[in-house]
PDB file of C-alpha atoms in Angstrom:
ATOM      1  CA  MET A1327    -124.347  13.274 -80.534  1.00  0.00           C
ATOM      2  CA  THR A1328    -121.652  11.161 -82.134  1.00  0.00           C
ATOM      3  CA  LEU A1329    -122.122   7.467 -81.458  1.00  0.00           C
ATOM      4  CA  LEU A1330    -119.134   6.226 -79.545  1.00  0.00           C
ATOM      5  CA  SER A1331    -117.131   3.301 -80.778  1.00  0.00           C
ATOM      6  CA  ALA A1332    -113.543   2.241 -80.517  1.00  0.00           C
ATOM      7  CA  ASN A1333    -111.303   4.525 -82.568  1.00  0.00           C
ATOM      8  CA  THR A1334    -113.592   7.550 -82.344  1.00  0.00           C
ATOM      9  CA  ASP A1335    -111.379  10.576 -82.921  1.00  0.00           C
ATOM     10  CA  LEU A1336    -111.453  12.884 -79.902  1.00  0.00           C
ATOM     11  CA  GLY A1337    -109.541  15.747 -81.508  1.00  0.00           C
ATOM     12  CA  SER A1338    -106.198  17.315 -80.746  1.00  0.00           C
ATOM     13  CA  THR A1339    -104.767  19.855 -78.327  1.00  0.00           C
ATOM     14  CA  THR A1340    -101.642  21.974 -78.778  1.00  0.00           C
ATOM     15  CA  PHE A1341    -100.086  23.609 -75.745  1.00  0.00           C
ATOM     16  CA  PRO A1342     -96.794  25.105 -74.572  1.00  0.00           C
ATOM     17  CA  VAL A1343     -94.685  23.476 -71.849  1.00  0.00           C
ATOM     18  CA  GLU A1344     -94.285  26.499 -69.605  1.00  0.00           C
ATOM     19  CA  LEU A1345     -91.829  27.092 -66.786  1.00  0.00           C
ATOM     20  CA  GLY A1346     -94.385  28.377 -64.291  1.00  0.00           C
ATOM     21  CA  LYS A1347     -96.781  25.488 -64.827  1.00  0.00           C
ATOM     22  CA  VAL A1348     -93.951  22.939 -64.618  1.00  0.00           C
ATOM     23  CA  ARG A1349     -92.820  24.431 -61.296  1.00  0.00           C
ATOM     24  CA  GLU A1350     -96.380  24.478 -59.974  1.00  0.00           C
ATOM     25  CA  PHE A1351     -97.053  20.893 -61.073  1.00  0.00           C
ATOM     26  CA  ALA A1352     -93.711  19.679 -59.698  1.00  0.00           C
ATOM     27  CA  THR A1353     -94.507  21.120 -56.282  1.00  0.00           C
ATOM     28  CA  ALA A1354     -97.896  19.409 -56.351  1.00  0.00           C
ATOM     29  CA  VAL A1355     -96.298  15.976 -56.953  1.00  0.00           C
ATOM     30  CA  LEU A1356     -93.595  16.474 -54.285  1.00  0.00           C
ATOM     31  CA  ASP A1357     -90.818  17.130 -56.811  1.00  0.00           C
ATOM     32  CA  ASP A1358     -88.464  19.722 -55.309  1.00  0.00           C
ATOM     33  CA  ALA A1359     -86.121  20.061 -58.292  1.00  0.00           C
ATOM     34  CA  ASP A1360     -85.419  23.716 -59.157  1.00  0.00           C
ATOM     35  CA  TYR A1361     -86.768  23.876 -62.711  1.00  0.00           C
ATOM     36  CA  ARG A1362     -85.555  26.908 -64.671  1.00  0.00           C
ATOM     37  CA  ALA A1363     -86.314  28.281 -68.159  1.00  0.00           C
ATOM     38  CA  ASP A1364     -83.107  26.806 -69.515  1.00  0.00           C
ATOM     39  CA  SER A1365     -83.417  23.470 -67.683  1.00  0.00           C
ATOM     40  CA  CYS A1366     -82.348  20.455 -69.687  1.00  0.00           C
ATOM     41  CA  ARG A1367     -84.065  18.369 -67.032  1.00  0.00           C
ATOM     42  CA  PRO A1368     -87.148  16.643 -68.473  1.00  0.00           C
ATOM     43  CA  VAL A1369     -90.462  17.660 -66.964  1.00  0.00           C
ATOM     44  CA  PRO A1370     -92.051  15.466 -64.251  1.00  0.00           C
ATOM     45  CA  PRO A1371     -93.160  12.117 -65.766  1.00  0.00           C
ATOM     46  CA  THR A1372     -96.895  12.740 -65.315  1.00  0.00           C
ATOM     47  CA  PHE A1373     -96.792  16.417 -66.372  1.00  0.00           C
ATOM     48  CA  THR A1374     -98.763  15.789 -69.563  1.00  0.00           C
ATOM     49  CA  MET A1375    -101.891  15.347 -67.424  1.00  0.00           C
ATOM     50  CA  THR A1376    -101.957  19.185 -67.591  1.00  0.00           C
ATOM     51  CA  VAL A1377    -103.192  18.892 -71.199  1.00  0.00           C
ATOM     52  CA  ALA A1378    -106.599  18.957 -69.507  1.00  0.00           C
ATOM     53  CA  LEU A1379    -106.156  22.715 -69.002  1.00  0.00           C
ATOM     54  CA  TRP A1380    -106.050  23.441 -72.736  1.00  0.00           C
ATOM     55  CA  PRO A1381    -108.912  23.529 -75.258  1.00  0.00           C
ATOM     56  CA  SER A1382    -109.287  20.751 -77.766  1.00  0.00           C
ATOM     57  CA  GLU A1383    -109.366  21.490 -81.477  1.00  0.00           C
ATOM     58  CA  SER A1384    -111.303  19.296 -83.851  1.00  0.00           C
ATOM     59  CA  GLU A1385    -112.670  19.767 -87.332  1.00  0.00           C
ATOM     60  CA  GLY A1386    -116.122  18.417 -86.623  1.00  0.00           C
ATOM     61  CA  SER A1387    -118.235  18.541 -83.485  1.00  0.00           C
ATOM     62  CA  GLN A1388    -116.565  17.175 -80.374  1.00  0.00           C
ATOM     63  CA  PRO A1389    -117.875  13.697 -79.521  1.00  0.00           C
ATOM     64  CA  GLU A1390    -119.682  13.661 -76.210  1.00  0.00           C
ATOM     65  CA  LEU A1391    -118.335  10.977 -73.940  1.00  0.00           C
ATOM     66  CA  GLY A1392    -121.482  11.062 -71.799  1.00  0.00           C
ATOM     67  CA  LEU A1393    -119.513  11.535 -68.628  1.00  0.00           C
ATOM     68  CA  SER A1394    -121.808  14.134 -67.064  1.00  0.00           C
ATOM     69  CA  ALA A1395    -124.121  11.476 -65.591  1.00  0.00           C
ATOM     70  CA  GLY A1396    -123.186   9.147 -62.783  1.00  0.00           C
ATOM     71  CA  THR A1397    -119.898   9.120 -60.951  1.00  0.00           C
ATOM     72  CA  ILE A1398    -116.626   8.973 -62.828  1.00  0.00           C
ATOM     73  CA  PHE A1399    -113.311   7.720 -61.536  1.00  0.00           C
ATOM     74  CA  HIS A1400    -109.887   7.562 -62.964  1.00  0.00           C
ATOM     75  CA  GLY A1401    -109.278   3.813 -63.041  1.00  0.00           C
ATOM     76  CA  GLU A1402    -105.901   3.375 -64.679  1.00  0.00           C
ATOM     77  CA  GLN A1403    -103.183   5.423 -66.323  1.00  0.00           C
ATOM     78  CA  GLU A1404    -100.306   4.355 -68.503  1.00  0.00           C
ATOM     79  CA  PHE A1405     -97.408   6.229 -70.111  1.00  0.00           C
ATOM     80  CA  GLU A1406     -94.879   5.152 -72.721  1.00  0.00           C
ATOM     81  CA  TYR A1407     -91.932   7.555 -72.828  1.00  0.00           C
ATOM     82  CA  LEU A1408     -90.425   7.915 -76.318  1.00  0.00           C
ATOM     83  CA  GLY A1409     -88.446  11.148 -75.906  1.00  0.00           C
ATOM     84  CA  ASP A1410     -87.721  13.862 -73.369  1.00  0.00           C
ATOM     85  CA  ILE A1411     -90.208  16.682 -72.806  1.00  0.00           C
ATOM     86  CA  LEU A1412     -88.492  19.958 -71.901  1.00  0.00           C
ATOM     87  CA  ILE A1413     -89.561  23.416 -70.758  1.00  0.00           C
ATOM     88  CA  GLY A1414     -90.054  25.511 -73.895  1.00  0.00           C
ATOM     89  CA  ASP A1415     -91.424  22.635 -75.983  1.00  0.00           C
ATOM     90  CA  THR A1416     -94.791  22.866 -77.706  1.00  0.00           C
ATOM     91  CA  LEU A1417     -96.745  19.623 -77.564  1.00  0.00           C
ATOM     92  CA  THR A1418     -99.630  18.425 -79.709  1.00  0.00           C
ATOM     93  CA  ALA A1419    -101.744  15.652 -78.226  1.00  0.00           C
ATOM     94  CA  ARG A1420    -103.957  13.663 -80.594  1.00  0.00           C
ATOM     95  CA  SER A1421    -106.583  11.597 -78.803  1.00  0.00           C
ATOM     96  CA  ARG A1422    -108.882   8.774 -79.718  1.00  0.00           C
ATOM     97  CA  LEU A1423    -111.271   6.527 -77.915  1.00  0.00           C
ATOM     98  CA  SER A1424    -109.344   3.282 -77.988  1.00  0.00           C
ATOM     99  CA  GLY A1425    -111.736   1.096 -75.998  1.00  0.00           C
ATOM    100  CA  ILE A1426    -115.187   1.056 -74.453  1.00  0.00           C
ATOM    101  CA  SER A1427    -116.705  -1.781 -72.474  1.00  0.00           C
ATOM    102  CA  ASN A1428    -119.352  -2.520 -69.892  1.00  0.00           C
ATOM    103  CA  SER A1429    -118.724  -4.432 -66.732  1.00  0.00           C
ATOM    104  CA  GLN A1430    -119.943  -4.646 -63.153  1.00  0.00           C
ATOM    105  CA  THR A1431    -118.411  -3.562 -59.880  1.00  0.00           C
ATOM    106  CA  GLY A1432    -117.827  -6.036 -57.092  1.00  0.00           C
ATOM    107  CA  ASP A1433    -121.226  -5.195 -55.596  1.00  0.00           C
ATOM    108  CA  GLY A1434    -123.137  -5.636 -58.858  1.00  0.00           C
ATOM    109  CA  GLN A1435    -123.323  -2.017 -60.015  1.00  0.00           C
ATOM    110  CA  ASP A1436    -123.153  -1.346 -63.757  1.00  0.00           C
ATOM    111  CA  MET A1437    -119.819   0.080 -64.761  1.00  0.00           C
ATOM    112  CA  ARG A1438    -118.530   1.466 -68.055  1.00  0.00           C
ATOM    113  CA  LEU A1439    -114.820   1.503 -68.866  1.00  0.00           C
ATOM    114  CA  ILE A1440    -113.648   4.084 -71.380  1.00  0.00           C
ATOM    115  CA  THR A1441    -110.051   4.109 -72.617  1.00  0.00           C
ATOM    116  CA  VAL A1442    -108.648   7.260 -74.189  1.00  0.00           C
ATOM    117  CA  GLU A1443    -105.298   7.064 -75.964  1.00  0.00           C
ATOM    118  CA  SER A1444    -103.350  10.272 -76.552  1.00  0.00           C
ATOM    119  CA  ARG A1445    -100.199  10.520 -78.625  1.00  0.00           C
ATOM    120  CA  PHE A1446     -97.994  13.549 -77.903  1.00  0.00           C
ATOM    121  CA  SER A1447     -95.606  15.069 -80.448  1.00  0.00           C
ATOM    122  CA  ASN A1448     -93.309  18.023 -80.005  1.00  0.00           C
ATOM    123  CA  GLN A1449     -92.640  21.081 -82.189  1.00  0.00           C
ATOM    124  CA  ARG A1450     -90.190  19.054 -84.289  1.00  0.00           C
ATOM    125  CA  GLY A1451     -92.850  16.464 -85.075  1.00  0.00           C
ATOM    126  CA  GLU A1452     -91.140  13.864 -82.862  1.00  0.00           C
ATOM    127  CA  GLU A1453     -93.464  11.573 -80.968  1.00  0.00           C
ATOM    128  CA  VAL A1454     -92.451  11.849 -77.312  1.00  0.00           C
ATOM    129  CA  LEU A1455     -95.217  10.151 -75.324  1.00  0.00           C
ATOM    130  CA  VAL A1456     -98.176   7.808 -75.553  1.00  0.00           C
ATOM    131  CA  SER A1457    -100.702   8.062 -72.747  1.00  0.00           C
ATOM    132  CA  ARG A1458    -103.657   5.764 -72.034  1.00  0.00           C
ATOM    133  CA  THR A1459    -106.343   6.686 -69.540  1.00  0.00           C
ATOM    134  CA  VAL A1460    -109.053   4.316 -68.336  1.00  0.00           C
ATOM    135  CA  ILE A1461    -112.077   6.190 -67.031  1.00  0.00           C
ATOM    136  CA  VAL A1462    -114.586   4.253 -64.958  1.00  0.00           C
ATOM    137  CA  GLN A1463    -118.184   5.442 -64.956  1.00  0.00           C
ATOM    138  CA  THR A1464    -120.738   4.028 -62.522  1.00  0.00           C
ATOM    139  CA  GLY A1465    -124.421   4.838 -62.287  1.00  0.00           C
ATOM    140  CA  GLY A1466    -124.504   6.845 -65.514  1.00  0.00           C
ATOM    141  CA  ALA A1467    -126.319   6.476 -68.809  1.00  0.00           C
ATOM    142  CA  SER A1468    -125.347   3.286 -70.639  1.00  0.00           C
TER     143      SER A1468
ATOM    144  CA  MET B 379     -69.237  11.040 -61.890  1.00  0.00           C
ATOM    145  CA  SER B 380     -71.756  10.434 -59.159  1.00  0.00           C
ATOM    146  CA  ASP B 381     -75.030  12.354 -59.400  1.00  0.00           C
ATOM    147  CA  GLY B 382     -76.947  10.490 -56.724  1.00  0.00           C
ATOM    148  CA  ARG B 383     -78.873   8.163 -58.997  1.00  0.00           C
ATOM    149  CA  VAL B 384     -78.695   4.399 -58.631  1.00  0.00           C
ATOM    150  CA  ARG B 385     -76.351   2.440 -60.926  1.00  0.00           C
ATOM    151  CA  LEU B 386     -77.087  -0.833 -62.697  1.00  0.00           C
ATOM    152  CA  ASP B 387     -74.438  -2.734 -60.722  1.00  0.00           C
ATOM    153  CA  GLU B 388     -76.112  -1.687 -57.482  1.00  0.00           C
ATOM    154  CA  LEU B 389     -79.388  -3.437 -58.383  1.00  0.00           C
ATOM    155  CA  SER B 390     -80.446  -7.079 -58.211  1.00  0.00           C
ATOM    156  CA  GLU B 391     -83.721  -8.787 -58.908  1.00  0.00           C
ATOM    157  CA  GLY B 392     -85.778  -8.785 -55.737  1.00  0.00           C
ATOM    158  CA  ASP B 393     -84.287  -5.546 -54.442  1.00  0.00           C
ATOM    159  CA  GLU B 394     -86.853  -3.322 -52.871  1.00  0.00           C
ATOM    160  CA  CYS B 395     -87.016   0.393 -52.128  1.00  0.00           C
ATOM    161  CA  SER B 396     -89.730   1.949 -50.029  1.00  0.00           C
ATOM    162  CA  TRP B 397     -90.541   5.491 -49.069  1.00  0.00           C
ATOM    163  CA  GLN B 398     -92.764   6.773 -46.286  1.00  0.00           C
ATOM    164  CA  LEU B 399     -94.684   9.853 -47.319  1.00  0.00           C
ATOM    165  CA  PRO B 400     -95.704  12.828 -45.212  1.00  0.00           C
ATOM    166  CA  THR B 401     -99.356  12.711 -44.158  1.00  0.00           C
ATOM    167  CA  VAL B 402    -101.637  13.596 -47.078  1.00  0.00           C
ATOM    168  CA  THR B 403    -104.002  16.505 -46.546  1.00  0.00           C
ATOM    169  CA  ARG B 404    -106.816  18.309 -48.330  1.00  0.00           C
ATOM    170  CA  SER B 405    -104.216  20.960 -49.158  1.00  0.00           C
ATOM    171  CA  HIS B 406    -102.325  18.380 -51.246  1.00  0.00           C
ATOM    172  CA  PHE B 407    -105.562  17.535 -53.080  1.00  0.00           C
ATOM    173  CA  VAL B 408    -106.323  21.188 -53.802  1.00  0.00           C
ATOM    174  CA  ARG B 409    -102.795  22.053 -54.887  1.00  0.00           C
ATOM    175  CA  TYR B 410    -102.813  19.115 -57.309  1.00  0.00           C
ATOM    176  CA  ALA B 411    -106.238  20.044 -58.670  1.00  0.00           C
ATOM    177  CA  GLY B 412    -105.054  23.555 -59.493  1.00  0.00           C
ATOM    178  CA  ALA B 413    -101.785  22.377 -60.973  1.00  0.00           C
ATOM    179  CA  SER B 414    -103.261  19.628 -63.122  1.00  0.00           C
ATOM    180  CA  GLY B 415    -106.697  20.936 -64.047  1.00  0.00           C
ATOM    181  CA  ASP B 416    -108.490  17.953 -62.466  1.00  0.00           C
ATOM    182  CA  PHE B 417    -111.441  19.765 -60.921  1.00  0.00           C
ATOM    183  CA  ASN B 418    -113.589  16.701 -60.346  1.00  0.00           C
ATOM    184  CA  PRO B 419    -115.393  18.007 -57.221  1.00  0.00           C
ATOM    185  CA  ILE B 420    -115.161  14.578 -55.576  1.00  0.00           C
ATOM    186  CA  HIS B 421    -111.598  15.596 -54.699  1.00  0.00           C
ATOM    187  CA  HIS B 422    -112.266  19.025 -53.145  1.00  0.00           C
ATOM    188  CA  ASP B 423    -115.968  19.411 -52.288  1.00  0.00           C
ATOM    189  CA  ASP B 424    -116.850  17.521 -49.089  1.00  0.00           C
ATOM    190  CA  ASP B 425    -120.604  18.166 -49.417  1.00  0.00           C
ATOM    191  CA  LEU B 426    -120.653  16.701 -52.910  1.00  0.00           C
ATOM    192  CA  ALA B 427    -118.442  13.778 -51.919  1.00  0.00           C
ATOM    193  CA  ARG B 428    -120.833  12.896 -49.070  1.00  0.00           C
ATOM    194  CA  ALA B 429    -123.843  13.273 -51.393  1.00  0.00           C
ATOM    195  CA  ALA B 430    -122.142  10.763 -53.686  1.00  0.00           C
ATOM    196  CA  GLY B 431    -121.892   8.344 -50.773  1.00  0.00           C
ATOM    197  CA  PHE B 432    -118.317   8.888 -49.604  1.00  0.00           C
ATOM    198  CA  PRO B 433    -117.306   9.927 -46.069  1.00  0.00           C
ATOM    199  CA  SER B 434    -115.302  12.862 -47.447  1.00  0.00           C
ATOM    200  CA  VAL B 435    -113.248  14.026 -50.388  1.00  0.00           C
ATOM    201  CA  PHE B 436    -110.451  11.691 -51.462  1.00  0.00           C
ATOM    202  CA  ALA B 437    -107.200  12.168 -53.348  1.00  0.00           C
ATOM    203  CA  PRO B 438    -107.019  12.324 -57.125  1.00  0.00           C
ATOM    204  CA  GLY B 439    -105.357   9.059 -58.106  1.00  0.00           C
ATOM    205  CA  MET B 440    -102.869  10.938 -60.260  1.00  0.00           C
ATOM    206  CA  LEU B 441    -101.625  12.846 -57.227  1.00  0.00           C
ATOM    207  CA  MET B 442    -100.301   9.583 -55.801  1.00  0.00           C
ATOM    208  CA  ALA B 443     -99.140   8.441 -59.244  1.00  0.00           C
ATOM    209  CA  GLY B 444     -97.338  11.744 -59.792  1.00  0.00           C
ATOM    210  CA  ALA B 445     -95.673  11.584 -56.396  1.00  0.00           C
ATOM    211  CA  LEU B 446     -94.608   7.961 -56.930  1.00  0.00           C
ATOM    212  CA  ALA B 447     -93.104   9.012 -60.279  1.00  0.00           C
ATOM    213  CA  THR B 448     -91.181  11.712 -58.387  1.00  0.00           C
ATOM    214  CA  TYR B 449     -89.639   9.099 -56.087  1.00  0.00           C
ATOM    215  CA  LEU B 450     -88.767   6.855 -59.045  1.00  0.00           C
ATOM    216  CA  THR B 451     -87.174   9.842 -60.807  1.00  0.00           C
ATOM    217  CA  ASN B 452     -85.122  10.600 -57.704  1.00  0.00           C
ATOM    218  CA  TRP B 453     -84.003   6.952 -57.591  1.00  0.00           C
ATOM    219  CA  PHE B 454     -83.160   6.458 -61.283  1.00  0.00           C
ATOM    220  CA  GLY B 455     -82.640  10.010 -62.528  1.00  0.00           C
ATOM    221  CA  PRO B 456     -84.643  12.486 -64.660  1.00  0.00           C
ATOM    222  CA  GLY B 457     -85.838  11.094 -67.970  1.00  0.00           C
ATOM    223  CA  SER B 458     -85.140   7.494 -66.947  1.00  0.00           C
ATOM    224  CA  LEU B 459     -88.678   6.112 -67.086  1.00  0.00           C
ATOM    225  CA  ARG B 460     -89.549   4.199 -70.249  1.00  0.00           C
ATOM    226  CA  LYS B 461     -92.962   2.915 -69.150  1.00  0.00           C
ATOM    227  CA  TYR B 462     -95.156   3.707 -66.185  1.00  0.00           C
ATOM    228  CA  ARG B 463     -98.516   2.167 -65.492  1.00  0.00           C
ATOM    229  CA  VAL B 464    -100.763   2.507 -62.457  1.00  0.00           C
ATOM    230  CA  ARG B 465    -104.147   1.214 -61.370  1.00  0.00           C
ATOM    231  CA  PHE B 466    -106.060   2.893 -58.585  1.00  0.00           C
ATOM    232  CA  THR B 467    -107.340   0.241 -56.180  1.00  0.00           C
ATOM    233  CA  GLY B 468    -108.526   2.238 -53.199  1.00  0.00           C
ATOM    234  CA  GLN B 469    -109.300   5.750 -52.063  1.00  0.00           C
ATOM    235  CA  VAL B 470    -106.744   7.877 -50.253  1.00  0.00           C
ATOM    236  CA  TRP B 471    -108.450   9.915 -47.521  1.00  0.00           C
ATOM    237  CA  PRO B 472    -107.292  13.120 -45.826  1.00  0.00           C
ATOM    238  CA  ASN B 473    -104.751  12.327 -43.103  1.00  0.00           C
ATOM    239  CA  ASP B 474    -103.808   8.968 -44.587  1.00  0.00           C
ATOM    240  CA  SER B 475    -100.191   7.974 -44.153  1.00  0.00           C
ATOM    241  CA  LEU B 476     -98.805   6.264 -47.256  1.00  0.00           C
ATOM    242  CA  CYS B 477     -95.875   4.020 -48.059  1.00  0.00           C
ATOM    243  CA  PHE B 478     -94.569   3.738 -51.613  1.00  0.00           C
ATOM    244  CA  ARG B 479     -92.867   0.471 -52.564  1.00  0.00           C
ATOM    245  CA  ALA B 480     -90.898  -0.512 -55.664  1.00  0.00           C
ATOM    246  CA  VAL B 481     -89.485  -4.012 -56.235  1.00  0.00           C
ATOM    247  CA  VAL B 482     -87.007  -4.892 -58.991  1.00  0.00           C
ATOM    248  CA  ARG B 483     -88.676  -7.792 -60.817  1.00  0.00           C
ATOM    249  CA  ARG B 484     -86.375  -8.121 -63.815  1.00  0.00           C
ATOM    250  CA  LYS B 485     -83.029  -6.711 -64.770  1.00  0.00           C
ATOM    251  CA  ASN B 486     -81.947  -6.455 -68.432  1.00  0.00           C
ATOM    252  CA  ASP B 487     -78.212  -5.879 -68.439  1.00  0.00           C
ATOM    253  CA  ALA B 488     -77.965  -5.622 -72.232  1.00  0.00           C
ATOM    254  CA  ALA B 489     -80.681  -2.967 -72.491  1.00  0.00           C
ATOM    255  CA  ARG B 490     -79.633  -1.391 -69.185  1.00  0.00           C
ATOM    256  CA  THR B 491     -83.212  -1.397 -67.896  1.00  0.00           C
ATOM    257  CA  VAL B 492     -85.059  -2.735 -64.893  1.00  0.00           C
ATOM    258  CA  ALA B 493     -88.703  -3.707 -64.604  1.00  0.00           C
ATOM    259  CA  LEU B 494     -90.337  -2.670 -61.352  1.00  0.00           C
ATOM    260  CA  GLU B 495     -93.455  -3.745 -59.530  1.00  0.00           C
ATOM    261  CA  LEU B 496     -95.034  -0.828 -57.682  1.00  0.00           C
ATOM    262  CA  SER B 497     -97.516  -0.511 -54.864  1.00  0.00           C
ATOM    263  CA  VAL B 498     -98.791   2.112 -52.467  1.00  0.00           C
ATOM    264  CA  ALA B 499    -100.335   1.125 -49.150  1.00  0.00           C
ATOM    265  CA  ASN B 500    -101.907   3.297 -46.515  1.00  0.00           C
ATOM    266  CA  HIS B 501    -101.364   3.094 -42.765  1.00  0.00           C
ATOM    267  CA  ASP B 502    -104.167   0.556 -42.217  1.00  0.00           C
ATOM    268  CA  GLY B 503    -102.664  -1.827 -44.770  1.00  0.00           C
ATOM    269  CA  ARG B 504    -104.980  -1.135 -47.705  1.00  0.00           C
ATOM    270  CA  THR B 505    -103.306  -1.140 -51.110  1.00  0.00           C
ATOM    271  CA  VAL B 506    -104.458   2.035 -52.849  1.00  0.00           C
ATOM    272  CA  LEU B 507    -102.361   1.803 -55.994  1.00  0.00           C
ATOM    273  CA  ARG B 508    -100.702  -0.980 -57.953  1.00  0.00           C
ATOM    274  CA  GLY B 509     -98.498  -0.545 -60.945  1.00  0.00           C
ATOM    275  CA  ASN B 510     -95.354  -1.301 -62.836  1.00  0.00           C
ATOM    276  CA  ALA B 511     -92.610   0.602 -64.579  1.00  0.00           C
ATOM    277  CA  VAL B 512     -89.557   0.162 -66.748  1.00  0.00           C
ATOM    278  CA  ALA B 513     -86.597   2.422 -66.047  1.00  0.00           C
ATOM    279  CA  SER B 514     -83.300   2.962 -67.827  1.00  0.00           C
ATOM    280  CA  VAL B 515     -80.426   2.741 -65.412  1.00  0.00           C
ATOM    281  CA  GLY B 516     -77.280   4.856 -65.559  1.00  0.00           C
ATOM    282  CA  PRO B 517     -73.706   3.800 -66.054  1.00  0.00           C
ATOM    283  CA  GLY B 518     -72.035   1.419 -63.701  1.00  0.00           C
ATOM    284  CA  GLY B 519     -70.976  -2.159 -63.359  1.00  0.00           C
TER     285      GLY B 519
END
């Protein structure tokens, strides 16, 4: 198991931005815009969360974040928008562990905060989005 | 040309916009799980949620964040967000009634952007989400 530290490479994922998935995701977040294959309307702002549906590629073994134990919560999420993401694009997300810390909850329970930063580029090599996710783990292995 | 989105000259610091959502249901949680790939069972499996010490399943935080982004997009226009940050501060339970709130904290006329403070509260007054955003604002003024 790879020892976790800040800047651990978590691999990359390449996936297509597909009309059907955009429509499905939009409905789920109460967006009633009529997305079409030739839409020049950017996808919903949190659409890149769907990267979770695609397999990660990495040269070495995938670092284990140790999230199977305890209870995990999504604590925070941040997006920086650098360019539009459109239906028909192909995105590559490169992720790294950008922070890891231990803390305690309000009622004294041990808590681990894990920050994953993902940088998304499109098929033209343009960086279009930076995403940061803070995962909170309580009651798991330290 | 008016396309329904707010214009810069229509906004002042301190302006507030709020939106009352339809009641959230387990169906919303399940639809979002399928759409996003977030299959953390705490959001759809009541038995597991209770075993983990919760009264029931609760909403994925990103469901509320995604919906709030929808309202901001409707207000400012598609592709207008420059930054969006949220922190999940409380669970959203089935049948909660939520109110989204956005306050203009700063207006940058030169850059044509506004900085917003965001919050989501449920019907019993609990704040379940806090955040902020920067949006580009369309022509006007």
